[in-house]
Coordinates of C-alpha atoms in Angstrom, one line a residue:
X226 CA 0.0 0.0 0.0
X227 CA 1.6 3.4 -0.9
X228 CA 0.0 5.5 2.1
X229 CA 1.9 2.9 4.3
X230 CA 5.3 4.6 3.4
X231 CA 4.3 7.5 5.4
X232 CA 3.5 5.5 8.5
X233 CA 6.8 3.7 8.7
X234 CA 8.6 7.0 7.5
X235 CA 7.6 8.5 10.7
X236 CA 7.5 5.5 12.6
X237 CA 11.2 5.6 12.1
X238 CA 11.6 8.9 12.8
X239 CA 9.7 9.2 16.1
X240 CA 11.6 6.1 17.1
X241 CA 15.1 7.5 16.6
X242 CA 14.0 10.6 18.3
X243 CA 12.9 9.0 21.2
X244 CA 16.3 6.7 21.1
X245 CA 18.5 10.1 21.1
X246 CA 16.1 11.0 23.8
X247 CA 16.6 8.5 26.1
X248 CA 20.1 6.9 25.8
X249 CA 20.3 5.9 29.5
X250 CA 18.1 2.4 30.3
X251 CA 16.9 4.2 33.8
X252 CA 15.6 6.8 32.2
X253 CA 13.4 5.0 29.1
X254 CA 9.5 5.7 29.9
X255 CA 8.8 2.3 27.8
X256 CA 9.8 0.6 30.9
X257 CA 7.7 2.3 33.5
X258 CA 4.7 3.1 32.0
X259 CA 2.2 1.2 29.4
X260 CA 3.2 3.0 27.0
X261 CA 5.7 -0.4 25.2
X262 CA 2.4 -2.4 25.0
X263 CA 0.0 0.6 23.5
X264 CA 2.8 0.7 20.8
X265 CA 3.3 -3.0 20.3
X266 CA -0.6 -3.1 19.9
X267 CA -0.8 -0.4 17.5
X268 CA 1.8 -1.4 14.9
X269 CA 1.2 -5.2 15.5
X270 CA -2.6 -4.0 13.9
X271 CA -1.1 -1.7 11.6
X272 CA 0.8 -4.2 10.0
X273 CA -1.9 -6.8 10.0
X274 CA -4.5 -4.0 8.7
X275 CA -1.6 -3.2 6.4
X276 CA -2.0 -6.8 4.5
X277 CA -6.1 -6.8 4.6
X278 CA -6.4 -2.7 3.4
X279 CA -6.6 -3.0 -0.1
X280 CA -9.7 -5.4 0.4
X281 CA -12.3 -4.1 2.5
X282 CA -12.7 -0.4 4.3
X283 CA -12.4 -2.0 8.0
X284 CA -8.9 -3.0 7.4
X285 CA -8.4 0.1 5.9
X286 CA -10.2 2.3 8.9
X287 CA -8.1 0.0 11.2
X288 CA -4.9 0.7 9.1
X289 CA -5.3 4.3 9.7
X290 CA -6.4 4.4 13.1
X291 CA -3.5 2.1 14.6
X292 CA -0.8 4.1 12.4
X293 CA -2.2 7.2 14.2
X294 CA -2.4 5.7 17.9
X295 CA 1.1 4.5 17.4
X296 CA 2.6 7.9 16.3
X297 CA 0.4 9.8 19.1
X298 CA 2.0 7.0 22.0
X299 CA 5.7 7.9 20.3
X300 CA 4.7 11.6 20.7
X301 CA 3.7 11.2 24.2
X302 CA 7.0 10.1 24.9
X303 CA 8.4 12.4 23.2
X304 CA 7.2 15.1 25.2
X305 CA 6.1 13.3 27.9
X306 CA 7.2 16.1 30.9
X307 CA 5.3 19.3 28.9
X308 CA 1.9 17.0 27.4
X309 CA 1.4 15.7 31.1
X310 CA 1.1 19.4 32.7
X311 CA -1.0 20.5 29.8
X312 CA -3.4 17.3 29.9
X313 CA -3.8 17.2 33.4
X314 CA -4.6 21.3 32.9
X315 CA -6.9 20.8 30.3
X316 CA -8.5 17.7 31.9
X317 CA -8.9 19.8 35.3
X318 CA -10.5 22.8 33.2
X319 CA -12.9 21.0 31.1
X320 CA -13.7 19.0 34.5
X321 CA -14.3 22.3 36.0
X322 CA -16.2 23.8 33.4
X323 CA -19.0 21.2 33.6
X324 CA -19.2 21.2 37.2
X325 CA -19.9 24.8 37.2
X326 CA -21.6 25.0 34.4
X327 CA -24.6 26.9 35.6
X328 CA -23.0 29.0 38.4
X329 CA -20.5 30.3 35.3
X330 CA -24.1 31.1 33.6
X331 CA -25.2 32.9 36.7
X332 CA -22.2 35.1 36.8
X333 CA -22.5 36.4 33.7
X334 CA -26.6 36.9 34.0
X335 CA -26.1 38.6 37.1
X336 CA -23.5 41.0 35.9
X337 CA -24.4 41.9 32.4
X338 CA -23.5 44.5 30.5
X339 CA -24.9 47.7 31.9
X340 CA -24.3 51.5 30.6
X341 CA -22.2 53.2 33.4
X342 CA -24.6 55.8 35.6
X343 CA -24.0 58.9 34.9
X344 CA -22.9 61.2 37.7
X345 CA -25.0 64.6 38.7

């Protein structure tokens, strides 16, 4: 499959990057986190998909799908110290906003935009 080339084009890339990244075994995150079996998954189905993708538009759904989670897990790595703050910041706003969801609407029905009196 010709779109394939991409996949393993940055496949290759995001790998070596990582490998520069980490040099020292203490430090690899594949070893510590579940991150090594995400990736296994995803390329084990990307190159089965890869076979099947010609034939049918599940294999091919599945083809894209795995080549993406496997380049997002390599990106995660990656940039593992500034996506965690940002996630967790995001996930804790988004968590936030639907919590409050109606009190936000209160605040700004309570305080809308009014001309400023005028002084005598």
């Amino acid at each position: 499959m010709e779109n394939g080339k991409a996949f393993v084009i940055l496949f290759t890339l995001l790998l070596g990057s990582v490998q520069i990244k980490y040099t020292e075994p203490g430090t690899n995150p594949f070893l510590s986190t579940p991150t090594m079996s995400l990736f296994v998954a995803s390329i084990t189905c990307h190159g089965l998909a890869s076979m099947a993708a010609d034939t049918n538009l599940q294999a091919l759904i599945i083809f894209y799908m795995s080549g993406i989670v496997g380049c997002e897990v390599l990106v995660w790595v990656l940039l593992a110290d500034i996506f965690w703050y940002s996630m967790v910041n995001m996930l804790a706003s988004i968590v936030a906003f639907l919590c409050f969801f109606n009190d936000i609407l209160k605040i700004f029905a309570d305080h809308e935009m009014q001309p400023p009196e005028e002084e005598v």
